[in-house]
PDB file of C-alpha atoms in Angstrom:
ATOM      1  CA  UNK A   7      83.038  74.690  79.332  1.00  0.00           C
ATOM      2  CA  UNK A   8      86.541  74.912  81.199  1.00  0.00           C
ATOM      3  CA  UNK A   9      86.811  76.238  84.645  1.00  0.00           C
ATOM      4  CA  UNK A  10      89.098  79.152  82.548  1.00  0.00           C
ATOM      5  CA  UNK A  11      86.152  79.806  80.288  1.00  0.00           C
ATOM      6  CA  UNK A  12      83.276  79.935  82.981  1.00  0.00           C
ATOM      7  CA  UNK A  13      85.382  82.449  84.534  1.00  0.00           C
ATOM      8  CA  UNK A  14      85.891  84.699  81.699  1.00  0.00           C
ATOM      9  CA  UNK A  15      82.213  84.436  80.873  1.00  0.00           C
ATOM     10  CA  UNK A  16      81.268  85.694  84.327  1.00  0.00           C
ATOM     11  CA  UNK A  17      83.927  88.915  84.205  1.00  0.00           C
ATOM     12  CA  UNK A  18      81.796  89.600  80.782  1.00  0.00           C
ATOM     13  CA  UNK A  19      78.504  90.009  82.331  1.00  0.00           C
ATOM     14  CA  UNK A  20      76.969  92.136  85.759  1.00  0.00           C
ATOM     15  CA  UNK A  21      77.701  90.433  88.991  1.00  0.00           C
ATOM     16  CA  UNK A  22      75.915  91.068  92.098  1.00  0.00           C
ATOM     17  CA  UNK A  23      78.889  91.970  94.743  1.00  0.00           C
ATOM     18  CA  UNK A  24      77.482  88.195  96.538  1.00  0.00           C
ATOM     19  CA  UNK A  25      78.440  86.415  93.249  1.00  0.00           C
ATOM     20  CA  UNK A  26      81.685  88.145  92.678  1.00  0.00           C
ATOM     21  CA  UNK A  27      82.888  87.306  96.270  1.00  0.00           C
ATOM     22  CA  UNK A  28      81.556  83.953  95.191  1.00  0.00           C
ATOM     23  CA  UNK A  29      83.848  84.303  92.035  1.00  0.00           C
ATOM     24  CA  UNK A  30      86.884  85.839  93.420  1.00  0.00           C
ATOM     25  CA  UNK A  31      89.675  83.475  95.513  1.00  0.00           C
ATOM     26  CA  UNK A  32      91.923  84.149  98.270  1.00  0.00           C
ATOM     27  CA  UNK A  33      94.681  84.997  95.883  1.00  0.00           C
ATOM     28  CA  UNK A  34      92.109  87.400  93.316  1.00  0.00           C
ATOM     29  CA  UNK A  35      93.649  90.783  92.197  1.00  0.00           C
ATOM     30  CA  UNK A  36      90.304  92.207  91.526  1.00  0.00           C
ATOM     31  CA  UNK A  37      87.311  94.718  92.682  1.00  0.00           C
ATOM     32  CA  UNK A  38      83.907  94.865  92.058  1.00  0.00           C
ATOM     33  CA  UNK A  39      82.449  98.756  90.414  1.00  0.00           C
ATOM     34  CA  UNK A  40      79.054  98.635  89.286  1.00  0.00           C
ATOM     35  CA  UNK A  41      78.626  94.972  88.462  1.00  0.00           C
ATOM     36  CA  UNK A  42      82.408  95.290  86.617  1.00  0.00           C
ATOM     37  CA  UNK A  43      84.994  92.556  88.071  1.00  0.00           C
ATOM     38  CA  UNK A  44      88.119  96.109  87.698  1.00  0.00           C
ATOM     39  CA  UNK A  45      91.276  93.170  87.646  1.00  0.00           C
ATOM     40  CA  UNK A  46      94.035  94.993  88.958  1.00  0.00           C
ATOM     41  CA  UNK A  47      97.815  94.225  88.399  1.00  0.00           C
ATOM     42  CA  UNK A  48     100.361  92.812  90.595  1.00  0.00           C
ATOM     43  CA  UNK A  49     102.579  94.785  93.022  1.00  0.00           C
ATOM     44  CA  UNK A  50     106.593  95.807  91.710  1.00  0.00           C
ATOM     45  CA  UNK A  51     109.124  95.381  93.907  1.00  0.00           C
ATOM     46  CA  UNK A  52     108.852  98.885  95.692  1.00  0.00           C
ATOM     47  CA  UNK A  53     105.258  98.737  95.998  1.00  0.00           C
ATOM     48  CA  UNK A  54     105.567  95.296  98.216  1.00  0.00           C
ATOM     49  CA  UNK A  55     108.666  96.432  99.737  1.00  0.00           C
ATOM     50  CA  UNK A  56     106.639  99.198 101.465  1.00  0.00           C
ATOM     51  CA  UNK A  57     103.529  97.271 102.206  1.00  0.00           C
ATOM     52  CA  UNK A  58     105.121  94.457 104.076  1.00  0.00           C
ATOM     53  CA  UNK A  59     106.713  97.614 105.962  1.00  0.00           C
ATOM     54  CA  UNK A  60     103.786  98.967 107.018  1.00  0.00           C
ATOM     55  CA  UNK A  61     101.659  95.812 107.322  1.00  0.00           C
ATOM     56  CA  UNK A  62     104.634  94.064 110.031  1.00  0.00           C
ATOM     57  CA  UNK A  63     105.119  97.997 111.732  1.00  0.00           C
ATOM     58  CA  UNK A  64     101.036  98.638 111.965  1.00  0.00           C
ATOM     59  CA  UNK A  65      99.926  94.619 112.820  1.00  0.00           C
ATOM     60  CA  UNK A  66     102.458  94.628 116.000  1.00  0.00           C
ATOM     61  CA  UNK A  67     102.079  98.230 117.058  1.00  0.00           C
ATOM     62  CA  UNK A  68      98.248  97.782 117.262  1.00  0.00           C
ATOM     63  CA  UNK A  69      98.324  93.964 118.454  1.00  0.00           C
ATOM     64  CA  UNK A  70     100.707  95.315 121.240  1.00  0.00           C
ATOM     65  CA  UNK A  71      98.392  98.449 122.109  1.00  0.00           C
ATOM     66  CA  UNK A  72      95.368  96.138 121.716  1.00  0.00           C
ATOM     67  CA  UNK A  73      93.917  98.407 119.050  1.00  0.00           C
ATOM     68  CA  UNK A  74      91.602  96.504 117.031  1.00  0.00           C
ATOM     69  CA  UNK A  75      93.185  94.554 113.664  1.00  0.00           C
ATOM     70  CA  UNK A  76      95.588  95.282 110.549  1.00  0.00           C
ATOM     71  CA  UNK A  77      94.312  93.292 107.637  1.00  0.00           C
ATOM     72  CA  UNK A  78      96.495  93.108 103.992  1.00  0.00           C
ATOM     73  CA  UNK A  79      95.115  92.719 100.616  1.00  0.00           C
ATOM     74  CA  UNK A  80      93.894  90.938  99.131  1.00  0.00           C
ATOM     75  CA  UNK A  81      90.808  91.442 101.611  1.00  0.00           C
ATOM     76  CA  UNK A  82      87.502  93.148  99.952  1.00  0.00           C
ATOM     77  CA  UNK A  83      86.181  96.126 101.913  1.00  0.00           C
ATOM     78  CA  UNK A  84      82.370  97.285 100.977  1.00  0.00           C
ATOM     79  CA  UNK A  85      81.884 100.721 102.576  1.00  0.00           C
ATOM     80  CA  UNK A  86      78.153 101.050 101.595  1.00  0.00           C
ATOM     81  CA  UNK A  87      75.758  99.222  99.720  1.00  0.00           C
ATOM     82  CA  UNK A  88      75.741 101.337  96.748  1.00  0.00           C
ATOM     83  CA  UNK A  89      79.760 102.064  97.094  1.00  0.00           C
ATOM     84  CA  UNK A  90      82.149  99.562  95.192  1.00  0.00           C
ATOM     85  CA  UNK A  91      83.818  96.326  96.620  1.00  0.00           C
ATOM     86  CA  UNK A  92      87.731  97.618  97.006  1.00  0.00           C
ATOM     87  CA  UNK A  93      90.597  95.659  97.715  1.00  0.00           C
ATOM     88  CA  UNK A  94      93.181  98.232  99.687  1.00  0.00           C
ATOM     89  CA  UNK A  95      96.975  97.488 100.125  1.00  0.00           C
ATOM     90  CA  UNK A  96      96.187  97.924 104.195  1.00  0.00           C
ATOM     91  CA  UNK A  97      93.060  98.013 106.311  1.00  0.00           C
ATOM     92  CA  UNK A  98      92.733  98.934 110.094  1.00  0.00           C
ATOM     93  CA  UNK A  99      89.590  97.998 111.807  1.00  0.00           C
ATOM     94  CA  UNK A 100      89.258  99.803 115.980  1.00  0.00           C
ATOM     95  CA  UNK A 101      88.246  96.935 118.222  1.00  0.00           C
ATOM     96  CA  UNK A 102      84.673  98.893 118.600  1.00  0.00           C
ATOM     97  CA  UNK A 103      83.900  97.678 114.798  1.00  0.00           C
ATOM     98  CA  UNK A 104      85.098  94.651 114.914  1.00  0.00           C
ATOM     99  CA  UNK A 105      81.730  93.345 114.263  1.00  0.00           C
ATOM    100  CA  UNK A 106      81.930  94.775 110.392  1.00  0.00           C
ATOM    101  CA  UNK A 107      84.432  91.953 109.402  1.00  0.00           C
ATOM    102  CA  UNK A 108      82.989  88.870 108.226  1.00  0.00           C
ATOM    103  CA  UNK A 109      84.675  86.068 106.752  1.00  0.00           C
ATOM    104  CA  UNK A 110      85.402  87.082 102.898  1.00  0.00           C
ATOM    105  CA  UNK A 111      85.062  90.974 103.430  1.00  0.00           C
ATOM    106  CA  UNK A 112      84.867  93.892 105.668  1.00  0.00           C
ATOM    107  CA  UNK A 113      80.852  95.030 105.623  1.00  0.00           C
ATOM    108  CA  UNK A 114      81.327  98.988 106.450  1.00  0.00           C
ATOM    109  CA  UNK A 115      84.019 101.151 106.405  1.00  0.00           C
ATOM    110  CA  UNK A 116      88.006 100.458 107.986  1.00  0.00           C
ATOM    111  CA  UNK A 117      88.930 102.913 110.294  1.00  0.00           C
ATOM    112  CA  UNK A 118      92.221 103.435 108.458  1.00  0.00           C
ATOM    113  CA  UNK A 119      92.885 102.711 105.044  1.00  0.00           C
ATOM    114  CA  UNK A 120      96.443 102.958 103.269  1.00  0.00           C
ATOM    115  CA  UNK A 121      96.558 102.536  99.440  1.00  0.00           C
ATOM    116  CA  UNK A 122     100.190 102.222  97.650  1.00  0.00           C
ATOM    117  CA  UNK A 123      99.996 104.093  94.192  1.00  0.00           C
ATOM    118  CA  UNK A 124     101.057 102.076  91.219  1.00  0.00           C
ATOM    119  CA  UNK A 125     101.662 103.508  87.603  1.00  0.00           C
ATOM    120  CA  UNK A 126      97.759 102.060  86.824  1.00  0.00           C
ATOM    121  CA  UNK A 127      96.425 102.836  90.009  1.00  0.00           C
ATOM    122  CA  UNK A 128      97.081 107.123  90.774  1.00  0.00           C
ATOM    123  CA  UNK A 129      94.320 108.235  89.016  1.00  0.00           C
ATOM    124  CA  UNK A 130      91.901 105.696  90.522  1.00  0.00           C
ATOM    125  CA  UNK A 131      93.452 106.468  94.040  1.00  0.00           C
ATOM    126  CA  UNK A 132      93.362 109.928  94.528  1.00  0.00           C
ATOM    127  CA  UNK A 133      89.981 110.372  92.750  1.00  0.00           C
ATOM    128  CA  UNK A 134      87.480 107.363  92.870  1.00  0.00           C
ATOM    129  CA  UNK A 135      88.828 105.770  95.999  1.00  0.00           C
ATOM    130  CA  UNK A 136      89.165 109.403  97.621  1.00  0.00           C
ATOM    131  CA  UNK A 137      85.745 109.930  97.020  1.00  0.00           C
ATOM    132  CA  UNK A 138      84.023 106.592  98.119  1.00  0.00           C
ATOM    133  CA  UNK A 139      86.134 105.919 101.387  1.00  0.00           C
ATOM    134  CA  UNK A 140      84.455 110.031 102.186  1.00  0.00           C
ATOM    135  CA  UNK A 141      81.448 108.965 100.961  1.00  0.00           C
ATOM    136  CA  UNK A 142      81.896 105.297 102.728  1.00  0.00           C
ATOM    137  CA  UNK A 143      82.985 106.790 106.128  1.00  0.00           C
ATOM    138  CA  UNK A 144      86.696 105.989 106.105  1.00  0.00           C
ATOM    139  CA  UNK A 145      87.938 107.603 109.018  1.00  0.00           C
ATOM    140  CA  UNK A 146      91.689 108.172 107.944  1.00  0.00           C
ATOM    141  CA  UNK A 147      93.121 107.343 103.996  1.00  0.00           C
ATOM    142  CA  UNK A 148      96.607 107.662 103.428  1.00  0.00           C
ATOM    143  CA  UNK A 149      97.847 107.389  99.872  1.00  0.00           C
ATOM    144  CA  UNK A 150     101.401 106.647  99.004  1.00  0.00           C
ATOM    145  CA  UNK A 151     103.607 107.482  95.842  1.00  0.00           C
ATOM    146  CA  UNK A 152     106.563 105.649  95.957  1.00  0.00           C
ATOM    147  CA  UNK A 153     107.303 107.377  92.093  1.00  0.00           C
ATOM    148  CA  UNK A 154     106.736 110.750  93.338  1.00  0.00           C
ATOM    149  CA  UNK A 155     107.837 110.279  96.540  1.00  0.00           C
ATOM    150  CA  UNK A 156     104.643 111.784  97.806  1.00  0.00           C
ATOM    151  CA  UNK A 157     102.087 111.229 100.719  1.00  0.00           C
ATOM    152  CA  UNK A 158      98.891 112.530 100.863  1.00  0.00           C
ATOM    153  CA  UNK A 159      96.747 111.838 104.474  1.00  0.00           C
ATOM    154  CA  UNK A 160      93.422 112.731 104.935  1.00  0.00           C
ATOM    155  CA  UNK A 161      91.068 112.415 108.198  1.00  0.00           C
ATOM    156  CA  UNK A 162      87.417 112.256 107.629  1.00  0.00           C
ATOM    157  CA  UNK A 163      85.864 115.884 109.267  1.00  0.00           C
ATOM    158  CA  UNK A 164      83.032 116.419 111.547  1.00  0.00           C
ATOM    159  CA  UNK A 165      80.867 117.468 108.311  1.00  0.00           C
ATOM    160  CA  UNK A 166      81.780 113.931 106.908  1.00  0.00           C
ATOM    161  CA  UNK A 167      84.204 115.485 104.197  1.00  0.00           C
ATOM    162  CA  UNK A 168      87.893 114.704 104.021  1.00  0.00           C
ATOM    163  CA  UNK A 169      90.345 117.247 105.326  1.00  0.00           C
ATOM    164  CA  UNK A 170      94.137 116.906 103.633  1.00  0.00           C
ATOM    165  CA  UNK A 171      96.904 116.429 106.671  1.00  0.00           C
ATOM    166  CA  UNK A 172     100.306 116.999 106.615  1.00  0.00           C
ATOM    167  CA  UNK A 173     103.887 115.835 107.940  1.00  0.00           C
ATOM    168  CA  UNK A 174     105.399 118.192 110.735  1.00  0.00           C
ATOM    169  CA  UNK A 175     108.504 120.292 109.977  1.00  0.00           C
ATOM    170  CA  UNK A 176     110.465 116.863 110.627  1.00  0.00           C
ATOM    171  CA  UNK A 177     108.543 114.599 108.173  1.00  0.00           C
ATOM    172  CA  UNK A 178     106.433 113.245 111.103  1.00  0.00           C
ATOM    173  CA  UNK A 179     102.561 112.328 110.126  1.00  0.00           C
ATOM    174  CA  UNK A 180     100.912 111.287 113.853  1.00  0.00           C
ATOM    175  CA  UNK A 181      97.745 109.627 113.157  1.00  0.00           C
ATOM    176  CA  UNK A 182      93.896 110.286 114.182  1.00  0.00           C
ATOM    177  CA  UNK A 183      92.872 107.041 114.254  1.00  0.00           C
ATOM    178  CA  UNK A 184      95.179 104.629 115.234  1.00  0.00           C
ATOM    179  CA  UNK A 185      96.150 105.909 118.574  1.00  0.00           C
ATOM    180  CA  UNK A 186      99.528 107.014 119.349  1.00  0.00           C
ATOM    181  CA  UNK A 187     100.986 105.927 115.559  1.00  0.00           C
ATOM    182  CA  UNK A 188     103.294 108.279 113.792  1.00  0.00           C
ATOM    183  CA  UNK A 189     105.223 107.643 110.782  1.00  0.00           C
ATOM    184  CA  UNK A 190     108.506 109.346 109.426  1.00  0.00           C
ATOM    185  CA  UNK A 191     107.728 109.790 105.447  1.00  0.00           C
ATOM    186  CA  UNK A 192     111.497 109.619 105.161  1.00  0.00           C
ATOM    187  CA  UNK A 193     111.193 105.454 106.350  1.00  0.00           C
ATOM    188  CA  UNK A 194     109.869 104.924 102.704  1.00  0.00           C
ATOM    189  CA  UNK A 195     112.089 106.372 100.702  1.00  0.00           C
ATOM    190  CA  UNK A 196     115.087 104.724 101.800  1.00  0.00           C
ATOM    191  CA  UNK A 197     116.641 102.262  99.129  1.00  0.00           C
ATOM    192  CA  UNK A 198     116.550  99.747 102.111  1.00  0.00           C
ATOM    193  CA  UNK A 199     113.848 100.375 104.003  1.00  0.00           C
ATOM    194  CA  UNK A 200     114.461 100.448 107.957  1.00  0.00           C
ATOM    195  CA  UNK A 201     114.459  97.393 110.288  1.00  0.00           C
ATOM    196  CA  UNK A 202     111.418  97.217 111.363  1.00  0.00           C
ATOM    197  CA  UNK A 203     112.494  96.256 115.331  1.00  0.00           C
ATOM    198  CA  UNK A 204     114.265  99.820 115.500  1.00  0.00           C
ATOM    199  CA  UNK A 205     111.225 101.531 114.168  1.00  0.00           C
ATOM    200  CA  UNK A 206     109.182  99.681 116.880  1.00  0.00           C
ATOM    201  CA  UNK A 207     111.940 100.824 119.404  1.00  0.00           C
ATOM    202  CA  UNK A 208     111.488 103.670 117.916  1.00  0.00           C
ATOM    203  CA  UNK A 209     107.503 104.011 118.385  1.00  0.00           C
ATOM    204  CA  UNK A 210     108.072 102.590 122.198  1.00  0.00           C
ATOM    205  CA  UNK A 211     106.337  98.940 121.569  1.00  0.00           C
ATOM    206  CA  UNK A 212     109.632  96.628 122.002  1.00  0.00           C
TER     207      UNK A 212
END
């Protein structure tokens, strides 16, 4: 049996999540639901555009405050043993949790979690994601429609449910988690998106 075969034979059957992160590679588009390898489909244009954005903008911010860490898919990310193995755009994991990240996933919930939508992805991120990073303990999840030109942030309550948050009057969303972190929603709409050295000006790091 090819290599091509044996691998198409395994996303047939149940997996344990051990033998999918077995299975899966550094460069794997893919989750694990249920036993179900869920391939997912590669980024457009816009969708990477704004990720590298907010990965470069989030990694230095934090690395300069000393924060804790800013991981990019793909990375897997288990919130529970009986949650599904996900695979967000961008993770943020507080220096106090550190100890969750191992070497091929995140064992426990990120702190922050920021999911780009994608034609074949809204559905599954605003209801089955929404509901397992609550369920999973996911402090802060923003979602963000580059179509719709939407952004949805939620912050996890003291009752352990997810309470919607919203921009100021001038488009400003300040997070509860990553300390001191606000982001204009207008920064990723823009045909080019900003430089990211005058949005760290901008946030007081450089």
């Amino acid at each position: 049996m090819s290599s091509f075969q044996a691998r198409a034979a395994e996303q047939s059957r149940k997996l344990s999540y051990e033998e999918f992160l077995d299975w899966c590679d550094e460069d794997t588009l893919a989750e694990w639901v249920n036993g179900d390898i869920v391939m997912t489909s590669p980024a457009s244009s816009s969708h990477q555009a704004i990720a590298d954005f907010l990965l470069t903008v989030l990694k230095v911010y934090v690395e300069q405050r000393e924060l804790g860490r800013v991981i990019s898919a793909p990375f897997q990310m288990k919130t529970n043993p009986a949650l599904s193995g996900r695979e967000p755009d961008l993770l943020f994991i507080a220096w106090e949790n550190l100890g969750r990240l191992k070497n091929t996933y995140l064992d426990g919930p990120a702190d922050l979690v920021v999911e780009i939508v994608s034609p074949e992805s809204r559905l599954r991120d605003r209801g089955e994601k929404l509901a397992e990073y609550e369920i999973g303990g996911v402090r802060e999840y923003w979602i963000i429609d580059p179509a719709e030109r939407r952004t949805d942030f939620y912050v996890l309550a003291t009752d352990g449910r997810y309470e919607r948050q919203r921009a100021d009057a001038h488009g400003v969303y300040r997070s509860q988690v990553v300390a001191g972190f606000w982001l204009k929603e207008e920064w990723l709409w823009q045909e080019s998106l900003p430089k990211v050295l005058s949005v760290l000006h901008e946030l007081g790091v450089v």
